[in-house]
Amino acid sequence: AQSVAQPEDQVNVAEGNPLTVKCTYSVSGNPYLFWYVQYPNRGLQFLLKYITGDNLVKGSYGFEAEFNKSQTSFHLKKPSALVSDSALYFCAVSPTLFGGYNKLIFGAGTRLAVHP
Amino acid sequence: DVKVTQSSRYLVKRTGEKVFLECVQDMDHENMFWYRQDPGLGLRLIYFSYDVKMKEKGDIPEGYSVSREKKERFSLILESASTNQTSMYLCASSSGAGNQPQHFGDGTRLSIL
């Protein structure tokens, strides 16, 4: 079965330190990869995506993500965390063999807590 | 900016009622989606639609139906609400290409008593 794993329920980091939120996937073919962020009582906001090309992609709010095909991973990173980055982060995968309907498979989410 | 609007932020209904959740997008997107979000489970796809009057079942369609009579509007219907349908419901839309992100509404927190 196709799936997305976010192995950490919560990540704690001090403000100013680098952060990493992990994501691995088990999907056939060459999927499209996405990261979304959710603030309290809000919907999901798109952060960045990997389609093809350079393995390091940059997105909104200073976030970036590194694609590793051999490890089937797509980890979210930021060089210097802010307290305002505290939120729920979702990794999502769009299998390219799905007939082009842009369906997404989501991970369970990782709560990021940035402490002052 | 794409705007996806869900008609209610909070809704309380009783067991057995027929419940309608409405979603409207303003970007002429072909695809629209309904998810439910539960803690620890992420987002699970209920139904999606890739064109007017077209619909496809997602991963958890039981107990739900949908309607898409106009391109901009996608409705989720709980035929006979049950307490296990208490959840956060999120609507999303996207353009036709698979490499485009989905855009989400702010969600409807539905409680079934």
XYZ file of N, CA, C and O in Angstrom, chain A residues 43-44, chain B residues 4-7 21-25 31-36 43 47 72-76 88-94 102-108:
152
model
N -6.919 26.188 7.811
C -6.658 25.128 6.858
C -5.167 24.983 6.603
O -4.348 25.637 7.232
N -4.818 24.087 5.680
C -3.415 23.866 5.348
C -2.936 24.918 4.355
O -3.663 25.291 3.428
N -10.503 29.568 -1.027
C -11.440 28.474 -0.852
C -12.230 28.779 0.409
O -11.647 28.916 1.490
N -13.532 28.892 0.258
C -14.387 29.311 1.369
C -15.319 28.179 1.770
O -16.056 27.638 0.939
N -15.278 27.841 3.049
C -16.206 26.861 3.593
C -17.267 27.606 4.375
O -16.964 28.530 5.139
N -18.507 27.214 4.194
C -19.639 28.034 4.644
C -19.706 28.182 6.159
O -20.165 29.206 6.658
N -22.310 20.367 4.049
C -21.140 21.239 4.161
C -20.839 21.783 2.772
O -20.726 21.018 1.811
N -20.707 23.110 2.711
C -20.535 23.754 1.409
C -19.125 24.320 1.255
O -18.524 24.808 2.219
N -18.639 24.288 0.025
C -17.302 24.795 -0.292
C -17.338 25.495 -1.643
O -17.898 24.957 -2.613
N -16.740 26.682 -1.691
C -16.693 27.456 -2.929
C -15.266 27.908 -3.174
O -14.602 28.377 -2.255
N -14.794 27.772 -4.421
C -13.456 28.277 -4.789
C -13.605 29.276 -5.924
O -14.505 29.194 -6.743
N -10.283 20.558 -10.133
C -10.363 19.539 -9.078
C -10.817 20.134 -7.763
O -10.359 21.203 -7.357
N -11.685 19.398 -7.077
C -12.067 19.770 -5.712
C -12.112 18.513 -4.859
O -12.403 17.421 -5.363
N -11.818 18.692 -3.557
C -11.607 17.562 -2.658
C -12.277 17.830 -1.314
O -12.324 18.972 -0.858
N -12.745 16.755 -0.677
C -13.186 16.810 0.708
C -12.363 15.819 1.527
O -12.229 14.640 1.159
N -11.793 16.334 2.644
C -11.028 15.520 3.578
C -11.645 15.631 4.968
O -12.287 16.627 5.297
N -11.374 14.621 5.779
C -11.579 14.806 7.210
C -10.228 14.665 7.900
O -9.369 13.881 7.460
N -4.801 13.683 7.178
C -5.977 13.965 6.355
C -6.341 12.721 5.563
O -5.477 12.089 4.955
N -14.081 12.222 -0.722
C -14.493 12.239 -2.122
C -13.696 13.319 -2.840
O -13.237 14.278 -2.231
N -17.488 25.901 -9.386
C -16.894 26.534 -8.222
C -17.376 25.970 -6.887
O -16.825 26.316 -5.849
N -18.373 25.108 -6.903
C -19.006 24.679 -5.655
C -18.992 23.163 -5.520
O -19.367 22.443 -6.441
N -18.587 22.711 -4.318
C -18.517 21.273 -4.059
C -19.099 21.037 -2.675
O -18.586 21.563 -1.684
N -20.163 20.261 -2.615
C -20.877 20.056 -1.359
C -20.652 18.643 -0.834
O -20.652 17.683 -1.605
N -20.472 18.555 0.472
C -20.367 17.263 1.152
C -21.639 17.046 1.951
O -22.073 17.953 2.668
N -12.952 17.425 11.979
C -12.683 18.630 11.199
C -12.757 18.237 9.724
O -12.111 17.262 9.308
N -13.526 18.991 8.952
C -13.672 18.721 7.524
C -13.008 19.841 6.733
O -13.268 21.029 6.959
N -12.154 19.456 5.813
C -11.402 20.407 4.998
C -11.721 20.211 3.529
O -11.727 19.091 3.029
N -11.963 21.322 2.866
C -12.190 21.328 1.423
C -10.937 21.878 0.752
O -10.250 22.752 1.316
N -10.625 21.396 -0.433
C -9.469 21.883 -1.177
C -9.791 21.913 -2.664
O -10.693 21.223 -3.132
N -9.028 22.719 -3.393
C -9.169 22.743 -4.843
C -7.789 22.819 -5.474
O -6.813 23.242 -4.838
N -7.702 22.408 -6.735
C -6.444 22.511 -7.468
C -6.734 22.550 -8.956
O -7.802 22.127 -9.413
N -2.606 21.732 -3.828
C -3.997 21.953 -3.469
C -4.080 23.166 -2.548
O -3.173 23.430 -1.759
N -5.192 23.889 -2.659
C -5.446 25.066 -1.831
C -6.623 24.752 -0.928
O -7.666 24.302 -1.413
N -6.450 25.032 0.371
C -7.412 24.590 1.361
C -8.241 25.734 1.936
O -7.753 26.867 2.090
N -9.485 25.398 2.287
C -10.287 26.284 3.109
C -9.868 26.179 4.565
O -9.001 25.361 4.924
N -10.494 26.982 5.440
C -10.132 27.003 6.852
C -10.782 25.884 7.662
O -10.506 25.753 8.852
N -11.638 25.102 7.031
C -12.192 23.937 7.700
C -13.510 24.214 8.399
O -13.835 25.348 8.755
N -14.272 23.145 8.584
C -15.502 23.166 9.378
C -15.347 22.139 10.490
O -15.140 20.955 10.207
